[in-house]
């Protein structure tokens, strides 16, 4: 096992404005114990802030088991921080580019899977648990998130990547009580094609549904309505969608909102409350500059007082 104590990266800054951080899939944990905001995302690094405006980081905070399927230097995508029963958990997608699991329509699919690490502190370090595999080795899975359902059992909700099934899915699988592994088989919640809004063009120029499912995040409104943020595309526009469960549980059925909740080119959203009680959505913007894709975190105020989440405004202008 590679052992890395919390350390500063060579790009470390003590006070970096949020809009100067290039980061995909930003996830923010407001830790009451330390009165500190912790932000992570793709890349597997950590940022800290007291006011959400200025951030210290990045810190290196995760450890992986080099003897596992991940190998020595796995890619890290869409990391999330969750506090549960006195521990802190690091949900992330790991990719080993040296292992090929499938080839579909000319695309070689690498070993990619959701996994969970654990720590006693929000700032880490986050360590592997006993199970080295959470999901089947022959499935490319990504963007795992955490939810305790009405049965009081913990679950991982994740995406089965569209590159293999050609119609991305959102699924659930039960976790062990200490989140150290999974129990049973995954269950389908919905498919990319269920979205009424996402669109793409075929090679013949016809319009069809977009195949991508990305970034699920569960929430409940103040009236008790269970919802899920998730992201796809409307042609070339990154799109933050929302779905609501008719049963109030993960089993749904899930009804998709017809319109995106944010303006165009924002996505991979998650929700958290500030220390003064404001509900915020953290997303990243998505655009290309000189052929390079740039993703920057943004914060928006939202309202969950009714049966549906309502977008309000930008939280602040850095």
CSV table of C-alpha atoms in Angstrom, one decimal:
chain,number,residue,atom,x,y,z
A,1,UNK,CA,0.0,0.0,0.0
A,2,UNK,CA,1.3,3.4,-0.9
A,3,UNK,CA,1.2,5.7,2.2
A,4,UNK,CA,0.9,9.4,1.7
A,5,UNK,CA,0.2,11.7,4.7
A,6,UNK,CA,-1.6,14.9,4.0
A,7,UNK,CA,0.8,17.0,2.0
A,8,UNK,CA,0.8,20.2,0.0
A,9,UNK,CA,1.0,19.9,-3.8
A,10,UNK,CA,3.7,21.9,-5.7
A,11,UNK,CA,1.0,24.2,-6.9
A,12,UNK,CA,-0.1,25.1,-3.3
A,13,UNK,CA,-1.6,28.4,-2.5
A,14,UNK,CA,-2.7,29.8,0.9
A,15,UNK,CA,-5.4,32.0,-0.6
A,16,UNK,CA,-6.7,31.3,-4.1
A,17,UNK,CA,-10.0,32.7,-5.4
A,18,UNK,CA,-12.6,30.1,-6.3
A,19,UNK,CA,-12.8,31.2,-9.9
A,20,UNK,CA,-9.1,30.8,-10.4
A,21,UNK,CA,-9.2,27.1,-9.5
A,22,UNK,CA,-9.5,24.7,-12.5
A,23,UNK,CA,-11.5,21.8,-11.1
A,24,UNK,CA,-14.0,19.3,-12.5
A,25,UNK,CA,-16.9,18.0,-10.5
A,26,UNK,CA,-16.4,20.2,-7.4
A,27,UNK,CA,-17.9,18.7,-4.2
A,28,UNK,CA,-17.9,20.7,-0.9
A,29,UNK,CA,-18.3,19.4,2.6
A,30,UNK,CA,-19.2,21.9,5.3
A,31,UNK,CA,-17.7,20.3,8.3
A,32,UNK,CA,-19.3,21.5,11.5
A,33,UNK,CA,-16.6,20.1,13.7
A,34,UNK,CA,-13.8,22.3,12.2
A,35,UNK,CA,-16.1,25.0,10.8
A,36,UNK,CA,-14.2,24.6,7.6
A,37,UNK,CA,-15.3,23.9,4.0
A,38,UNK,CA,-13.5,21.1,2.2
A,39,UNK,CA,-13.6,20.9,-1.6
A,40,UNK,CA,-12.5,18.0,-3.7
A,41,UNK,CA,-13.3,16.6,-7.2
A,42,UNK,CA,-11.6,15.1,-10.2
A,43,UNK,CA,-7.9,14.8,-9.6
A,44,UNK,CA,-8.4,13.6,-6.0
A,45,UNK,CA,-6.9,16.7,-4.3
A,46,UNK,CA,-8.4,18.7,-1.4
A,47,UNK,CA,-9.0,22.5,-0.9
A,48,UNK,CA,-9.9,24.2,2.4
A,49,UNK,CA,-11.7,27.5,3.1
A,50,UNK,CA,-13.4,29.4,5.9
A,51,UNK,CA,-15.5,31.6,3.7
A,52,UNK,CA,-16.0,29.8,0.3
A,53,UNK,CA,-14.2,32.7,-1.4
A,54,UNK,CA,-10.5,32.1,-0.7
A,55,UNK,CA,-9.1,28.5,-0.7
A,56,UNK,CA,-5.9,26.9,0.6
A,57,UNK,CA,-4.6,24.0,-1.5
A,58,UNK,CA,-4.4,21.7,-3.1
A,59,UNK,CA,-3.5,19.0,-0.6
A,60,UNK,CA,-2.7,15.4,-1.4
A,61,UNK,CA,-5.0,13.4,0.9
A,62,UNK,CA,-5.8,10.0,-0.6
A,63,UNK,CA,-4.0,6.6,-0.4
A,64,UNK,CA,-4.6,3.7,-2.7
A,65,UNK,CA,-3.6,0.1,-2.6
A,66,UNK,CA,-1.1,-0.5,-5.4
A,67,UNK,CA,-1.7,-4.3,-5.1
A,68,UNK,CA,-5.4,-3.8,-6.0
A,69,UNK,CA,-6.8,-3.5,-9.5
A,70,UNK,CA,-6.1,0.2,-9.4
A,71,UNK,CA,-2.4,-0.2,-9.8
A,72,UNK,CA,0.2,2.4,-8.8
A,73,UNK,CA,-1.2,5.6,-10.3
A,74,UNK,CA,-4.9,5.4,-11.0
A,75,UNK,CA,-6.8,8.4,-12.4
A,76,UNK,CA,-9.2,9.9,-10.0
A,77,UNK,CA,-12.6,11.3,-11.1
A,78,UNK,CA,-15.6,13.0,-9.5
A,79,UNK,CA,-14.5,12.6,-5.8
A,80,UNK,CA,-17.0,13.3,-3.1
A,81,UNK,CA,-16.8,13.7,0.7
A,82,UNK,CA,-19.5,12.3,3.0
A,83,UNK,CA,-19.8,12.2,6.8
A,84,UNK,CA,-21.5,9.1,8.2
A,85,UNK,CA,-21.6,7.7,11.7
A,86,UNK,CA,-18.5,9.5,13.0
A,87,UNK,CA,-16.3,8.8,9.9
A,88,UNK,CA,-15.6,10.6,6.7
A,89,UNK,CA,-15.8,8.8,3.4
A,90,UNK,CA,-14.2,9.6,0.1
A,91,UNK,CA,-16.4,8.3,-2.8
A,92,UNK,CA,-14.5,8.5,-6.1
A,93,UNK,CA,-14.0,6.9,-9.6
A,94,UNK,CA,-10.7,5.3,-10.2
A,95,UNK,CA,-9.3,4.3,-13.6
A,96,UNK,CA,-6.4,2.0,-14.4
A,97,UNK,CA,-5.5,2.7,-18.0
A,98,UNK,CA,-3.4,-0.4,-18.2
A,99,UNK,CA,-6.3,-2.8,-17.9
A,100,UNK,CA,-8.7,-3.1,-20.8
A,101,UNK,CA,-12.1,-4.7,-20.0
A,102,UNK,CA,-14.1,-4.4,-23.2
A,103,UNK,CA,-14.2,-2.9,-26.7
A,104,UNK,CA,-17.5,-1.5,-28.0
A,105,UNK,CA,-18.0,0.2,-31.4
A,106,UNK,CA,-14.3,0.8,-31.8
A,107,UNK,CA,-13.9,2.2,-28.3
A,108,UNK,CA,-11.5,0.4,-26.0
A,109,UNK,CA,-12.8,0.5,-22.5
A,110,UNK,CA,-10.4,0.7,-19.6
A,111,UNK,CA,-11.0,-0.6,-16.0
A,112,UNK,CA,-12.9,2.2,-14.3
A,113,UNK,CA,-14.9,1.8,-11.1
A,114,UNK,CA,-16.4,3.6,-8.1
A,115,UNK,CA,-14.7,3.0,-4.8
A,116,UNK,CA,-14.8,4.3,-1.2
A,117,UNK,CA,-11.9,5.4,1.1
A,118,UNK,CA,-12.3,6.3,4.8
A,119,UNK,CA,-10.8,8.7,7.3
A,120,UNK,CA,-11.3,9.9,10.9
A,121,UNK,CA,-10.9,13.5,9.8
A,122,UNK,CA,-12.5,15.6,7.0
A,123,UNK,CA,-9.0,16.6,5.9
A,124,UNK,CA,-7.9,13.0,5.6
A,125,UNK,CA,-5.7,11.1,4.9
A,126,UNK,CA,-8.3,8.8,3.3
A,127,UNK,CA,-7.4,5.1,3.4
A,128,UNK,CA,-8.6,1.9,1.6
A,129,UNK,CA,-10.9,-0.4,3.4
A,130,UNK,CA,-11.0,-4.2,3.3
A,131,UNK,CA,-12.9,-4.7,0.0
A,132,UNK,CA,-10.8,-4.0,-3.1
A,133,UNK,CA,-13.8,-4.2,-5.4
A,134,UNK,CA,-17.3,-2.5,-5.0
A,135,UNK,CA,-18.7,-3.2,-8.5
A,136,UNK,CA,-18.2,-5.8,-11.2
A,137,UNK,CA,-14.9,-5.7,-12.9
A,138,UNK,CA,-16.4,-6.0,-16.4
A,139,UNK,CA,-18.5,-2.8,-16.0
A,140,UNK,CA,-17.1,0.7,-16.4
A,141,UNK,CA,-18.8,2.6,-13.6
A,142,UNK,CA,-18.4,6.2,-12.5
A,143,UNK,CA,-19.6,9.1,-10.3
A,144,UNK,CA,-20.6,7.1,-7.2
A,145,UNK,CA,-22.5,9.0,-4.6
A,146,UNK,CA,-24.0,8.2,-1.1
A,147,UNK,CA,-27.5,8.0,0.2
A,148,UNK,CA,-29.3,6.4,3.2
A,149,UNK,CA,-32.8,5.4,1.9
A,150,UNK,CA,-36.1,5.1,3.7
A,151,UNK,CA,-35.1,1.5,4.7
A,152,UNK,CA,-32.3,3.1,6.8
A,153,UNK,CA,-29.7,1.2,4.7
A,154,UNK,CA,-26.7,2.9,3.0
A,155,UNK,CA,-26.5,2.8,-0.8
A,156,UNK,CA,-24.1,3.8,-3.5
A,157,UNK,CA,-25.8,5.4,-6.5
A,158,UNK,CA,-23.7,5.4,-9.6
A,159,UNK,CA,-23.6,5.5,-13.4
A,160,UNK,CA,-22.9,2.6,-15.8
A,161,UNK,CA,-20.9,4.4,-18.4
A,162,UNK,CA,-22.5,4.9,-21.8
A,163,UNK,CA,-19.4,3.8,-23.7
A,164,UNK,CA,-20.3,0.2,-22.9
A,165,UNK,CA,-24.1,0.1,-22.9
A,166,UNK,CA,-24.7,2.9,-25.4
A,167,UNK,CA,-27.4,4.3,-23.1
A,168,UNK,CA,-25.9,5.3,-19.8
A,169,UNK,CA,-27.8,4.3,-16.7
A,170,UNK,CA,-28.1,5.5,-13.1
A,171,UNK,CA,-28.2,2.5,-10.7
A,172,UNK,CA,-28.1,1.7,-7.0
A,173,UNK,CA,-26.3,-0.9,-4.9
A,174,UNK,CA,-26.5,-1.5,-1.2
A,175,UNK,CA,-23.4,-0.8,0.9
A,176,UNK,CA,-22.2,-2.7,4.0
A,177,UNK,CA,-23.0,-1.0,7.3
A,178,UNK,CA,-19.5,0.5,7.5
A,179,UNK,CA,-19.4,1.2,3.8
A,180,UNK,CA,-16.4,-1.1,3.4
A,181,UNK,CA,-18.0,-3.0,0.5
A,182,UNK,CA,-21.2,-3.7,-1.3
A,183,UNK,CA,-24.0,-6.2,-0.8
A,184,UNK,CA,-26.1,-8.0,-3.5
A,185,UNK,CA,-26.5,-6.8,-7.1
A,186,UNK,CA,-27.1,-3.3,-8.6
A,187,UNK,CA,-30.6,-2.2,-9.6
A,188,UNK,CA,-31.4,0.1,-12.5
A,189,UNK,CA,-33.1,3.4,-11.5
A,190,UNK,CA,-33.3,5.1,-15.0
A,191,UNK,CA,-31.5,5.4,-18.3
A,192,UNK,CA,-30.2,8.4,-20.2
A,193,UNK,CA,-32.9,8.0,-22.8
A,194,UNK,CA,-35.5,8.7,-20.1
A,195,UNK,CA,-34.6,12.4,-20.1
A,196,UNK,CA,-37.0,14.5,-22.2
A,197,UNK,CA,-34.4,17.2,-22.8
A,198,UNK,CA,-31.0,15.8,-23.5
A,199,UNK,CA,-30.2,15.5,-27.2
A,200,UNK,CA,-27.4,14.7,-29.7
A,201,UNK,CA,-27.1,14.2,-33.4
A,202,UNK,CA,-26.3,10.8,-35.0
A,203,UNK,CA,-23.6,10.4,-37.7
A,204,UNK,CA,-26.4,10.8,-40.2
A,205,UNK,CA,-27.5,14.1,-38.8
A,206,UNK,CA,-30.7,12.8,-37.1
A,207,UNK,CA,-31.6,13.9,-33.6
A,208,UNK,CA,-31.7,11.4,-30.8
A,209,UNK,CA,-31.3,11.2,-27.0
A,210,UNK,CA,-27.9,11.9,-25.5
A,211,UNK,CA,-26.3,8.8,-24.1
A,212,UNK,CA,-24.5,10.3,-21.1
A,213,UNK,CA,-25.5,9.9,-17.5
A,214,UNK,CA,-23.2,11.8,-15.2
A,215,UNK,CA,-22.9,13.1,-11.6
A,216,UNK,CA,-25.9,11.8,-9.6
A,217,UNK,CA,-26.5,13.6,-6.3
A,218,UNK,CA,-29.5,12.8,-4.0
A,219,UNK,CA,-31.4,15.3,-1.9
A,220,UNK,CA,-34.7,15.9,-0.1
A,221,UNK,CA,-36.7,19.1,-0.2
A,222,UNK,CA,-38.1,20.5,3.0
A,223,UNK,CA,-41.5,18.9,2.1
A,224,UNK,CA,-39.8,15.5,2.0
A,225,UNK,CA,-39.6,15.1,-1.8
A,226,UNK,CA,-36.7,12.9,-2.9
A,227,UNK,CA,-34.8,14.4,-5.8
A,228,UNK,CA,-31.7,13.7,-7.8
A,229,UNK,CA,-29.4,16.1,-9.7
A,230,UNK,CA,-27.7,14.5,-12.7
A,231,UNK,CA,-26.0,15.8,-15.8
A,232,UNK,CA,-26.2,15.1,-19.6
A,233,UNK,CA,-25.9,17.2,-22.7
A,234,UNK,CA,-28.2,19.1,-25.0
A,235,UNK,CA,-26.2,18.9,-28.2
A,236,UNK,CA,-23.0,20.8,-27.3
A,237,UNK,CA,-24.3,22.3,-24.0
A,238,UNK,CA,-23.5,20.7,-20.7
A,239,UNK,CA,-26.8,20.4,-18.9
A,240,UNK,CA,-27.8,20.1,-15.2
A,241,UNK,CA,-31.0,18.0,-15.0
A,242,UNK,CA,-33.2,17.0,-12.0
A,243,UNK,CA,-35.4,14.0,-11.4
A,244,UNK,CA,-37.9,13.3,-8.6
A,245,UNK,CA,-38.9,10.0,-7.1
A,246,UNK,CA,-42.6,9.3,-7.1
A,247,UNK,CA,-42.3,6.8,-4.2
A,248,UNK,CA,-39.9,8.9,-2.1
A,249,UNK,CA,-37.3,6.1,-2.3
A,250,UNK,CA,-34.4,5.2,-4.6
A,251,UNK,CA,-36.6,2.7,-6.3
A,252,UNK,CA,-38.7,5.5,-7.9
A,253,UNK,CA,-40.2,5.6,-10.4
A,254,UNK,CA,-38.1,8.6,-11.4
A,255,UNK,CA,-39.8,11.5,-13.3
A,256,UNK,CA,-37.5,13.7,-15.2
A,257,UNK,CA,-37.9,17.5,-15.3
A,258,UNK,CA,-38.3,18.8,-18.8
A,259,UNK,CA,-36.1,21.8,-18.3
A,260,UNK,CA,-32.5,22.1,-16.9
A,261,UNK,CA,-32.3,23.8,-13.5
A,262,UNK,CA,-29.2,25.9,-14.2
A,263,UNK,CA,-28.2,28.1,-17.2
A,264,UNK,CA,-26.4,26.3,-20.1
A,265,UNK,CA,-22.9,24.9,-19.7
A,266,UNK,CA,-23.1,24.2,-16.0
A,267,UNK,CA,-23.3,20.7,-14.5
A,268,UNK,CA,-22.2,17.9,-12.2
A,269,UNK,CA,-24.0,19.6,-9.4
A,270,UNK,CA,-24.2,18.8,-5.6
A,271,UNK,CA,-25.8,20.5,-2.7
A,272,UNK,CA,-24.6,21.7,0.7
A,273,UNK,CA,-25.6,24.2,3.4
A,274,UNK,CA,-23.3,27.0,4.5
A,275,UNK,CA,-22.6,27.5,8.2
A,276,UNK,CA,-25.2,30.3,8.2
A,277,UNK,CA,-27.9,28.1,6.7
A,278,UNK,CA,-27.9,29.0,3.0
A,279,UNK,CA,-28.5,26.0,0.6
A,280,UNK,CA,-25.9,26.2,-2.3
A,281,UNK,CA,-25.4,24.2,-5.4
A,282,UNK,CA,-21.8,23.6,-6.4
A,283,UNK,CA,-21.3,23.0,-10.2
A,284,UNK,CA,-18.5,23.5,-12.7
A,285,UNK,CA,-18.8,25.5,-15.9
A,286,UNK,CA,-17.8,23.6,-19.1
A,287,UNK,CA,-16.3,25.4,-22.1
A,288,UNK,CA,-13.5,25.0,-24.7
A,289,UNK,CA,-10.8,27.6,-25.1
A,290,UNK,CA,-8.3,27.1,-27.9
A,291,UNK,CA,-9.3,23.4,-28.1
A,292,UNK,CA,-8.8,22.8,-24.4
A,293,UNK,CA,-11.7,22.0,-22.1
A,294,UNK,CA,-11.8,24.3,-19.1
A,295,UNK,CA,-13.9,23.6,-16.0
A,296,UNK,CA,-14.2,26.0,-13.1
A,297,UNK,CA,-16.2,25.7,-9.9
A,298,UNK,CA,-19.3,28.0,-9.3
A,299,UNK,CA,-21.7,28.4,-6.5
A,300,UNK,CA,-25.4,29.1,-6.8
A,301,UNK,CA,-28.1,29.7,-4.3
A,302,UNK,CA,-31.1,27.4,-4.5
A,303,UNK,CA,-34.4,27.0,-2.6
A,304,UNK,CA,-35.7,23.7,-1.4
A,305,UNK,CA,-38.7,24.9,0.6
A,306,UNK,CA,-41.3,23.4,-1.8
A,307,UNK,CA,-41.7,20.1,-3.6
A,308,UNK,CA,-39.1,21.0,-6.2
A,309,UNK,CA,-35.6,22.6,-6.1
A,310,UNK,CA,-35.6,26.2,-7.4
A,311,UNK,CA,-32.6,27.9,-8.9
A,312,UNK,CA,-32.1,31.4,-7.5
A,313,UNK,CA,-28.9,33.2,-8.3
A,314,UNK,CA,-25.1,33.2,-8.1
A,315,UNK,CA,-24.0,33.0,-4.5
A,316,UNK,CA,-21.2,35.6,-4.9
A,317,UNK,CA,-19.0,37.1,-7.5
A,318,UNK,CA,-15.4,36.3,-6.5
